Every structure is written in structure tokens, then in C-alpha cells.
PDB file of C-alpha atoms in Angstrom:
ATOM      1  CA  UNK A   1     -15.998   4.354  -9.805  1.00  0.00           C
ATOM      2  CA  UNK A   2     -13.969   1.400 -10.565  1.00  0.00           C
ATOM      3  CA  UNK A   3     -15.945  -1.999  -9.858  1.00  0.00           C
ATOM      4  CA  UNK A   4     -14.252  -4.235  -7.246  1.00  0.00           C
ATOM      5  CA  UNK A   5     -14.482  -7.831  -8.411  1.00  0.00           C
ATOM      6  CA  UNK A   6     -13.925 -10.746  -5.871  1.00  0.00           C
ATOM      7  CA  UNK A   7     -12.285 -13.959  -7.108  1.00  0.00           C
ATOM      8  CA  UNK A   8     -12.400 -17.016  -5.089  1.00  0.00           C
ATOM      9  CA  UNK A   9      -9.086 -18.501  -4.787  1.00  0.00           C
ATOM     10  CA  UNK A  10      -7.287 -21.851  -4.149  1.00  0.00           C
ATOM     11  CA  UNK A  11      -5.642 -22.817  -0.874  1.00  0.00           C
ATOM     12  CA  UNK A  12      -2.773 -25.084  -1.649  1.00  0.00           C
ATOM     13  CA  UNK A  13       0.687 -26.087  -0.485  1.00  0.00           C
ATOM     14  CA  UNK A  14       2.905 -23.527  -2.276  1.00  0.00           C
ATOM     15  CA  UNK A  15       6.634 -23.118  -2.675  1.00  0.00           C
ATOM     16  CA  UNK A  16       7.730 -19.460  -2.500  1.00  0.00           C
ATOM     17  CA  UNK A  17      11.425 -18.869  -2.209  1.00  0.00           C
ATOM     18  CA  UNK A  18      12.405 -20.398   0.871  1.00  0.00           C
ATOM     19  CA  UNK A  19       9.047 -20.990   2.097  1.00  0.00           C
ATOM     20  CA  UNK A  20       6.904 -24.167   1.539  1.00  0.00           C
ATOM     21  CA  UNK A  21       3.558 -23.766   3.272  1.00  0.00           C
ATOM     22  CA  UNK A  22      -0.177 -23.527   2.420  1.00  0.00           C
ATOM     23  CA  UNK A  23      -1.004 -20.409   0.633  1.00  0.00           C
ATOM     24  CA  UNK A  24      -4.041 -18.655  -0.951  1.00  0.00           C
ATOM     25  CA  UNK A  25      -3.096 -18.460  -4.893  1.00  0.00           C
ATOM     26  CA  UNK A  26      -4.825 -17.798  -8.143  1.00  0.00           C
ATOM     27  CA  UNK A  27      -3.365 -18.086 -11.555  1.00  0.00           C
ATOM     28  CA  UNK A  28      -2.667 -14.450 -12.804  1.00  0.00           C
ATOM     29  CA  UNK A  29      -4.637 -14.748 -15.988  1.00  0.00           C
ATOM     30  CA  UNK A  30      -7.827 -14.221 -13.981  1.00  0.00           C
ATOM     31  CA  UNK A  31      -6.842 -10.926 -12.416  1.00  0.00           C
ATOM     32  CA  UNK A  32      -5.391  -9.878 -15.755  1.00  0.00           C
ATOM     33  CA  UNK A  33      -8.590 -10.224 -17.641  1.00  0.00           C
ATOM     34  CA  UNK A  34     -10.568  -8.435 -15.006  1.00  0.00           C
ATOM     35  CA  UNK A  35      -8.204  -5.479 -14.863  1.00  0.00           C
ATOM     36  CA  UNK A  36      -8.142  -5.351 -18.716  1.00  0.00           C
ATOM     37  CA  UNK A  37     -11.799  -5.202 -18.564  1.00  0.00           C
ATOM     38  CA  UNK A  38     -11.725  -2.290 -16.346  1.00  0.00           C
ATOM     39  CA  UNK A  39     -12.230  -3.573 -12.701  1.00  0.00           C
ATOM     40  CA  UNK A  40     -10.154  -4.047  -9.610  1.00  0.00           C
ATOM     41  CA  UNK A  41      -9.700  -7.271  -8.024  1.00  0.00           C
ATOM     42  CA  UNK A  42      -9.386  -8.808  -4.441  1.00  0.00           C
ATOM     43  CA  UNK A  43      -9.018 -12.435  -3.717  1.00  0.00           C
ATOM     44  CA  UNK A  44     -11.495 -14.395  -1.378  1.00  0.00           C
ATOM     45  CA  UNK A  45      -9.595 -17.515  -0.188  1.00  0.00           C
ATOM     46  CA  UNK A  46     -11.416 -20.341   1.497  1.00  0.00           C
ATOM     47  CA  UNK A  47     -12.534 -19.534   4.995  1.00  0.00           C
ATOM     48  CA  UNK A  48     -15.284 -20.787   7.617  1.00  0.00           C
ATOM     49  CA  UNK A  49     -18.625 -19.695   5.893  1.00  0.00           C
ATOM     50  CA  UNK A  50     -20.085 -18.065   8.858  1.00  0.00           C
ATOM     51  CA  UNK A  51     -23.014 -16.098   7.660  1.00  0.00           C
ATOM     52  CA  UNK A  52     -21.822 -12.806   9.062  1.00  0.00           C
ATOM     53  CA  UNK A  53     -18.388 -13.167   7.408  1.00  0.00           C
ATOM     54  CA  UNK A  54     -19.981 -14.317   4.156  1.00  0.00           C
ATOM     55  CA  UNK A  55     -22.216 -10.961   4.284  1.00  0.00           C
ATOM     56  CA  UNK A  56     -19.414  -8.824   5.140  1.00  0.00           C
ATOM     57  CA  UNK A  57     -17.396  -9.987   2.393  1.00  0.00           C
ATOM     58  CA  UNK A  58     -20.230  -9.534  -0.305  1.00  0.00           C
ATOM     59  CA  UNK A  59     -20.731  -6.112   1.001  1.00  0.00           C
ATOM     60  CA  UNK A  60     -17.393  -5.116   0.142  1.00  0.00           C
ATOM     61  CA  UNK A  61     -17.307  -6.160  -3.538  1.00  0.00           C
ATOM     62  CA  UNK A  62     -19.469  -5.210  -6.731  1.00  0.00           C
ATOM     63  CA  UNK A  63     -19.197  -8.444  -8.418  1.00  0.00           C
ATOM     64  CA  UNK A  64     -18.263 -12.227  -7.874  1.00  0.00           C
ATOM     65  CA  UNK A  65     -16.059 -14.593 -10.024  1.00  0.00           C
ATOM     66  CA  UNK A  66     -16.204 -18.306  -8.805  1.00  0.00           C
ATOM     67  CA  UNK A  67     -12.952 -19.584 -10.302  1.00  0.00           C
ATOM     68  CA  UNK A  68     -11.766 -22.965 -11.487  1.00  0.00           C
ATOM     69  CA  UNK A  69     -10.001 -25.593  -9.391  1.00  0.00           C
ATOM     70  CA  UNK A  70     -10.682 -28.945  -8.031  1.00  0.00           C
ATOM     71  CA  UNK A  71     -13.605 -31.195  -8.217  1.00  0.00           C
ATOM     72  CA  UNK A  72     -16.611 -30.675  -6.022  1.00  0.00           C
ATOM     73  CA  UNK A  73     -17.066 -33.244  -3.468  1.00  0.00           C
ATOM     74  CA  UNK A  74     -19.423 -35.901  -4.916  1.00  0.00           C
ATOM     75  CA  UNK A  75     -20.988 -36.299  -1.645  1.00  0.00           C
ATOM     76  CA  UNK A  76     -22.456 -32.957  -1.642  1.00  0.00           C
ATOM     77  CA  UNK A  77     -25.007 -34.178  -4.376  1.00  0.00           C
ATOM     78  CA  UNK A  78     -25.385 -37.650  -2.960  1.00  0.00           C
ATOM     79  CA  UNK A  79     -22.874 -39.773  -4.816  1.00  0.00           C
ATOM     80  CA  UNK A  80     -19.739 -41.825  -4.293  1.00  0.00           C
ATOM     81  CA  UNK A  81     -16.890 -40.212  -5.814  1.00  0.00           C
ATOM     82  CA  UNK A  82     -15.489 -41.614  -9.141  1.00  0.00           C
ATOM     83  CA  UNK A  83     -11.881 -43.080  -8.907  1.00  0.00           C
ATOM     84  CA  UNK A  84     -10.604 -40.133 -11.357  1.00  0.00           C
ATOM     85  CA  UNK A  85     -11.936 -37.312  -9.119  1.00  0.00           C
ATOM     86  CA  UNK A  86      -9.721 -34.989  -7.051  1.00  0.00           C
ATOM     87  CA  UNK A  87      -9.354 -35.296  -3.282  1.00  0.00           C
ATOM     88  CA  UNK A  88     -12.226 -33.152  -1.791  1.00  0.00           C
ATOM     89  CA  UNK A  89     -11.557 -29.677  -0.676  1.00  0.00           C
ATOM     90  CA  UNK A  90     -14.447 -29.265   1.828  1.00  0.00           C
ATOM     91  CA  UNK A  91     -13.016 -25.825   2.792  1.00  0.00           C
ATOM     92  CA  UNK A  92     -13.449 -24.351  -0.621  1.00  0.00           C
ATOM     93  CA  UNK A  93     -16.707 -26.296  -1.381  1.00  0.00           C
ATOM     94  CA  UNK A  94     -18.414 -24.910   1.707  1.00  0.00           C
ATOM     95  CA  UNK A  95     -17.153 -21.304   1.233  1.00  0.00           C
ATOM     96  CA  UNK A  96     -18.221 -21.087  -2.338  1.00  0.00           C
ATOM     97  CA  UNK A  97     -21.592 -22.752  -1.734  1.00  0.00           C
ATOM     98  CA  UNK A  98     -22.201 -20.125   0.918  1.00  0.00           C
ATOM     99  CA  UNK A  99     -20.994 -17.235  -1.280  1.00  0.00           C
ATOM    100  CA  UNK A 100     -23.331 -18.521  -4.111  1.00  0.00           C
ATOM    101  CA  UNK A 101     -26.470 -18.424  -1.873  1.00  0.00           C
ATOM    102  CA  UNK A 102     -25.729 -15.134  -0.467  1.00  0.00           C
ATOM    103  CA  UNK A 103     -24.804 -13.599  -3.754  1.00  0.00           C
ATOM    104  CA  UNK A 104     -27.935 -14.487  -5.299  1.00  0.00           C
ATOM    105  CA  UNK A 105     -29.982 -13.276  -2.355  1.00  0.00           C
ATOM    106  CA  UNK A 106     -28.431  -9.816  -2.744  1.00  0.00           C
ATOM    107  CA  UNK A 107     -28.483  -9.967  -6.551  1.00  0.00           C
ATOM    108  CA  UNK A 108     -24.738  -9.510  -6.881  1.00  0.00           C
ATOM    109  CA  UNK A 109     -23.425 -10.039 -10.296  1.00  0.00           C
ATOM    110  CA  UNK A 110     -21.735 -13.318 -10.777  1.00  0.00           C
ATOM    111  CA  UNK A 111     -19.557 -15.288 -13.293  1.00  0.00           C
ATOM    112  CA  UNK A 112     -18.750 -18.753 -12.699  1.00  0.00           C
ATOM    113  CA  UNK A 113     -15.928 -20.265 -14.552  1.00  0.00           C
ATOM    114  CA  UNK A 114     -15.361 -24.232 -15.067  1.00  0.00           C
ATOM    115  CA  UNK A 115     -15.591 -25.422 -11.326  1.00  0.00           C
ATOM    116  CA  UNK A 116     -17.512 -22.307 -10.763  1.00  0.00           C
ATOM    117  CA  UNK A 117     -20.165 -23.467 -12.856  1.00  0.00           C
ATOM    118  CA  UNK A 118     -20.073 -26.830 -11.054  1.00  0.00           C
ATOM    119  CA  UNK A 119     -20.149 -25.261  -7.741  1.00  0.00           C
ATOM    120  CA  UNK A 120     -23.209 -23.176  -8.770  1.00  0.00           C
ATOM    121  CA  UNK A 121     -25.235 -26.181 -10.023  1.00  0.00           C
ATOM    122  CA  UNK A 122     -24.260 -28.289  -6.739  1.00  0.00           C
ATOM    123  CA  UNK A 123     -25.205 -25.408  -4.435  1.00  0.00           C
ATOM    124  CA  UNK A 124     -28.752 -25.046  -6.013  1.00  0.00           C
ATOM    125  CA  UNK A 125     -29.530 -28.675  -5.944  1.00  0.00           C
ATOM    126  CA  UNK A 126     -28.188 -30.264  -9.269  1.00  0.00           C
ATOM    127  CA  UNK A 127     -25.659 -33.011  -9.952  1.00  0.00           C
ATOM    128  CA  UNK A 128     -22.770 -33.641 -12.083  1.00  0.00           C
ATOM    129  CA  UNK A 129     -21.410 -36.054 -14.679  1.00  0.00           C
ATOM    130  CA  UNK A 130     -18.212 -37.179 -12.603  1.00  0.00           C
ATOM    131  CA  UNK A 131     -16.088 -38.352 -15.445  1.00  0.00           C
ATOM    132  CA  UNK A 132     -17.070 -37.275 -18.854  1.00  0.00           C
ATOM    133  CA  UNK A 133     -15.001 -39.898 -20.745  1.00  0.00           C
ATOM    134  CA  UNK A 134     -17.350 -42.501 -19.314  1.00  0.00           C
ATOM    135  CA  UNK A 135     -20.193 -40.830 -21.137  1.00  0.00           C
ATOM    136  CA  UNK A 136     -18.751 -39.417 -24.455  1.00  0.00           C
ATOM    137  CA  UNK A 137     -16.031 -41.962 -24.911  1.00  0.00           C
ATOM    138  CA  UNK A 138     -13.314 -39.335 -25.281  1.00  0.00           C
ATOM    139  CA  UNK A 139     -11.043 -36.955 -23.373  1.00  0.00           C
ATOM    140  CA  UNK A 140     -11.702 -34.079 -25.779  1.00  0.00           C
ATOM    141  CA  UNK A 141     -12.677 -31.778 -22.829  1.00  0.00           C
ATOM    142  CA  UNK A 142      -9.467 -32.596 -20.925  1.00  0.00           C
ATOM    143  CA  UNK A 143      -6.026 -33.519 -22.444  1.00  0.00           C
ATOM    144  CA  UNK A 144      -4.211 -33.352 -19.038  1.00  0.00           C
ATOM    145  CA  UNK A 145      -0.599 -32.035 -18.692  1.00  0.00           C
ATOM    146  CA  UNK A 146      -1.937 -28.550 -18.266  1.00  0.00           C
ATOM    147  CA  UNK A 147      -2.942 -28.568 -22.053  1.00  0.00           C
ATOM    148  CA  UNK A 148      -6.184 -26.587 -22.753  1.00  0.00           C
ATOM    149  CA  UNK A 149      -8.452 -28.314 -25.551  1.00  0.00           C
ATOM    150  CA  UNK A 150     -10.224 -26.280 -28.052  1.00  0.00           C
ATOM    151  CA  UNK A 151     -13.932 -27.093 -28.507  1.00  0.00           C
ATOM    152  CA  UNK A 152     -16.783 -25.595 -30.292  1.00  0.00           C
ATOM    153  CA  UNK A 153     -19.857 -24.124 -28.208  1.00  0.00           C
ATOM    154  CA  UNK A 154     -23.364 -23.265 -29.578  1.00  0.00           C
ATOM    155  CA  UNK A 155     -25.341 -20.773 -27.590  1.00  0.00           C
ATOM    156  CA  UNK A 156     -29.078 -20.784 -27.074  1.00  0.00           C
ATOM    157  CA  UNK A 157     -30.805 -17.863 -28.517  1.00  0.00           C
ATOM    158  CA  UNK A 158     -32.495 -15.515 -26.192  1.00  0.00           C
ATOM    159  CA  UNK A 159     -29.997 -16.255 -23.325  1.00  0.00           C
ATOM    160  CA  UNK A 160     -27.726 -13.833 -21.735  1.00  0.00           C
ATOM    161  CA  UNK A 161     -24.630 -15.941 -22.978  1.00  0.00           C
ATOM    162  CA  UNK A 162     -26.150 -15.932 -26.384  1.00  0.00           C
ATOM    163  CA  UNK A 163     -26.548 -12.049 -26.422  1.00  0.00           C
ATOM    164  CA  UNK A 164     -23.075 -11.699 -25.374  1.00  0.00           C
ATOM    165  CA  UNK A 165     -21.123 -14.227 -27.309  1.00  0.00           C
ATOM    166  CA  UNK A 166     -23.146 -14.643 -30.440  1.00  0.00           C
ATOM    167  CA  UNK A 167     -24.544 -17.955 -31.916  1.00  0.00           C
ATOM    168  CA  UNK A 168     -21.139 -19.885 -31.657  1.00  0.00           C
ATOM    169  CA  UNK A 169     -17.676 -19.907 -30.509  1.00  0.00           C
ATOM    170  CA  UNK A 170     -14.500 -21.965 -29.940  1.00  0.00           C
ATOM    171  CA  UNK A 171     -13.409 -22.102 -26.293  1.00  0.00           C
ATOM    172  CA  UNK A 172     -10.552 -23.441 -24.162  1.00  0.00           C
ATOM    173  CA  UNK A 173     -11.476 -26.333 -22.123  1.00  0.00           C
ATOM    174  CA  UNK A 174      -9.919 -28.227 -19.269  1.00  0.00           C
ATOM    175  CA  UNK A 175     -12.649 -30.313 -17.438  1.00  0.00           C
ATOM    176  CA  UNK A 176     -13.514 -33.987 -17.079  1.00  0.00           C
ATOM    177  CA  UNK A 177     -16.866 -33.178 -15.328  1.00  0.00           C
ATOM    178  CA  UNK A 178     -20.007 -31.394 -16.352  1.00  0.00           C
ATOM    179  CA  UNK A 179     -23.521 -30.621 -15.380  1.00  0.00           C
ATOM    180  CA  UNK A 180     -25.705 -33.744 -15.201  1.00  0.00           C
ATOM    181  CA  UNK A 181     -29.151 -32.750 -13.753  1.00  0.00           C
ATOM    182  CA  UNK A 182     -29.615 -29.213 -14.116  1.00  0.00           C
ATOM    183  CA  UNK A 183     -30.404 -27.282 -10.970  1.00  0.00           C
ATOM    184  CA  UNK A 184     -33.610 -25.220 -10.658  1.00  0.00           C
ATOM    185  CA  UNK A 185     -33.058 -21.626 -11.174  1.00  0.00           C
ATOM    186  CA  UNK A 186     -30.537 -22.194 -13.872  1.00  0.00           C
ATOM    187  CA  UNK A 187     -31.154 -22.113 -17.818  1.00  0.00           C
ATOM    188  CA  UNK A 188     -28.957 -23.878 -20.182  1.00  0.00           C
ATOM    189  CA  UNK A 189     -27.377 -21.041 -22.357  1.00  0.00           C
ATOM    190  CA  UNK A 190     -24.903 -23.127 -24.410  1.00  0.00           C
ATOM    191  CA  UNK A 191     -23.949 -26.730 -25.158  1.00  0.00           C
ATOM    192  CA  UNK A 192     -21.234 -28.452 -27.055  1.00  0.00           C
ATOM    193  CA  UNK A 193     -21.708 -30.076 -30.366  1.00  0.00           C
ATOM    194  CA  UNK A 194     -22.194 -33.271 -28.403  1.00  0.00           C
ATOM    195  CA  UNK A 195     -24.961 -31.784 -26.035  1.00  0.00           C
ATOM    196  CA  UNK A 196     -22.828 -31.348 -23.053  1.00  0.00           C
ATOM    197  CA  UNK A 197     -23.896 -28.210 -21.059  1.00  0.00           C
ATOM    198  CA  UNK A 198     -21.275 -25.445 -21.557  1.00  0.00           C
ATOM    199  CA  UNK A 199     -22.985 -22.517 -19.931  1.00  0.00           C
ATOM    200  CA  UNK A 200     -25.941 -21.506 -17.942  1.00  0.00           C
ATOM    201  CA  UNK A 201     -27.785 -18.264 -16.969  1.00  0.00           C
ATOM    202  CA  UNK A 202     -28.754 -17.763 -13.310  1.00  0.00           C
ATOM    203  CA  UNK A 203     -32.405 -16.833 -13.538  1.00  0.00           C
ATOM    204  CA  UNK A 204     -32.722 -14.906 -10.145  1.00  0.00           C
ATOM    205  CA  UNK A 205     -29.817 -12.522 -10.949  1.00  0.00           C
ATOM    206  CA  UNK A 206     -29.885  -9.256 -12.825  1.00  0.00           C
ATOM    207  CA  UNK A 207     -26.627 -10.403 -14.317  1.00  0.00           C
ATOM    208  CA  UNK A 208     -25.430 -14.009 -13.667  1.00  0.00           C
ATOM    209  CA  UNK A 209     -23.747 -16.577 -15.966  1.00  0.00           C
ATOM    210  CA  UNK A 210     -21.482 -19.534 -15.619  1.00  0.00           C
ATOM    211  CA  UNK A 211     -19.352 -21.138 -18.320  1.00  0.00           C
ATOM    212  CA  UNK A 212     -17.617 -24.715 -18.359  1.00  0.00           C
ATOM    213  CA  UNK A 213     -14.712 -23.371 -20.325  1.00  0.00           C
ATOM    214  CA  UNK A 214     -11.859 -21.128 -19.364  1.00  0.00           C
ATOM    215  CA  UNK A 215     -12.389 -17.634 -20.699  1.00  0.00           C
ATOM    216  CA  UNK A 216      -9.367 -16.474 -18.929  1.00  0.00           C
ATOM    217  CA  UNK A 217      -7.280 -18.390 -21.385  1.00  0.00           C
ATOM    218  CA  UNK A 218      -8.491 -16.318 -24.263  1.00  0.00           C
ATOM    219  CA  UNK A 219      -7.271 -12.792 -23.121  1.00  0.00           C
ATOM    220  CA  UNK A 220      -8.178 -11.282 -26.464  1.00  0.00           C
ATOM    221  CA  UNK A 221     -11.862 -12.077 -25.957  1.00  0.00           C
ATOM    222  CA  UNK A 222     -12.895 -10.196 -22.662  1.00  0.00           C
ATOM    223  CA  UNK A 223     -16.525 -10.008 -23.494  1.00  0.00           C
ATOM    224  CA  UNK A 224     -17.679 -12.154 -20.423  1.00  0.00           C
ATOM    225  CA  UNK A 225     -15.299 -10.188 -18.097  1.00  0.00           C
ATOM    226  CA  UNK A 226     -16.326  -6.839 -19.677  1.00  0.00           C
ATOM    227  CA  UNK A 227     -19.934  -7.803 -19.180  1.00  0.00           C
ATOM    228  CA  UNK A 228     -19.405  -8.691 -15.376  1.00  0.00           C
ATOM    229  CA  UNK A 229     -17.438  -5.299 -14.502  1.00  0.00           C
ATOM    230  CA  UNK A 230     -20.058  -3.247 -16.413  1.00  0.00           C
ATOM    231  CA  UNK A 231     -22.991  -4.878 -14.416  1.00  0.00           C
ATOM    232  CA  UNK A 232     -20.974  -4.576 -11.226  1.00  0.00           C
ATOM    233  CA  UNK A 233     -20.530  -0.661 -12.040  1.00  0.00           C
ATOM    234  CA  UNK A 234     -24.341  -0.338 -12.425  1.00  0.00           C
TER     235      UNK A 234
END
């Protein structure tokens, strides 16, 4: 049976023909990659994170992708927001944090992408570097203007990410934040050549990984999506 993968979505003001109103949206590249990997897709737009609603949603899917998007609210990890941060999106933060906890509780396969890795780390008690240029002295991970940057990633031997992707790879980056203090229950599975955490394994899950880069922007390499779909089918 085809695995059904739920993907979190944005909720943004969107122009569609004559209409200009809030809408649940997600770049098509995400769903294209899941479908190419053999899965079926359903969107999970932000909504009130009532426990019954969260459980009902997760009952209906076989795997979860936490997608990219706006910065996580710094207040959620006890810090004042950096001037370069996006305006907080508390609806999406609350919904996705609730999904993280419930997915781990039911051992649902999870893939986090960019913001998804950051949501995961914050949900489990970690913190973020709010503006990487302040730390590394460059904008190598986010050129701006919707231009993805190519960066090298070195995986950790013995991790899920290392087993799936090999010792090293070049990835598509678009982020100005990254993990600072690693949350309990996560294992670093890849770093940049500058030491910045680029991926984690989720220890409590039979299959759970999150990456700081954007694998959906490399549709010729479906290894992460295929691994998620295969885990979901099991």
C-alpha cells in the first residue's frame, strides 16, 4: 500500500487569480519529491494544536515531513529575537511543536527540513544560533534573493544520515539560523566544514532524521525522501 506522507504547510497571504487572501501553501518541489519517491501526499496547515486534533491527524498518515519556512519564535527558547529574524508565526510554531511530540510518542517516521530541524530542536528543549553571520562571519548559508547556496556537508559514521548519504555531499542551503545547544534525544549526524550542525538523528524513533539544508531542491537525489517513504510503508 502506498505510504501517505503529511507535510506541514505555510499559511500566508496569497494571490490566486482575483483572490488575495490567507491560504495554506507549500512549494511544489516538496510534494514532487515525495511522489517521485513512491509516496502520496497530504498537507497539514497550521491549526489549533488541540491534543485530539493532533492525534487524529497523525492517525491518518504514515510519515511526517516538517518543511521549511519562517524562523521559529526566539521566545520559545528563552531569547530576545535578533533584528534579522522573521516576524514570529505562533500558529505554525505551536502546531508543529505539538506534531513533533505526538509523532515521537507514536514512533511515526519523521523527516525535518531546514526550519523543520530547528522546530524539532526547540520542541525538545534546544536553542538556536539566531543569525549565523554573527558567528561565522559570512552569508555562505543564505545569499538571499531566493538563491540557494551550495555547501559541503560531512556526515558522522554510524548515524542514520551517514548510512543513507555516505561520508560527504554538497547540499543546497538557505538558512541564517542553526542549532546552538543540541536538545536531549538528538544525535548530531552531519556538520558543515565549519562545524555548524547540518543534520541530526532522532534517537527515540525507528526512523527519524532532520537536515538543515533543502533536499527538495536536489530532485535528482531522492535518498532522504525514499528512506522516509520506505520507513512509512513498514
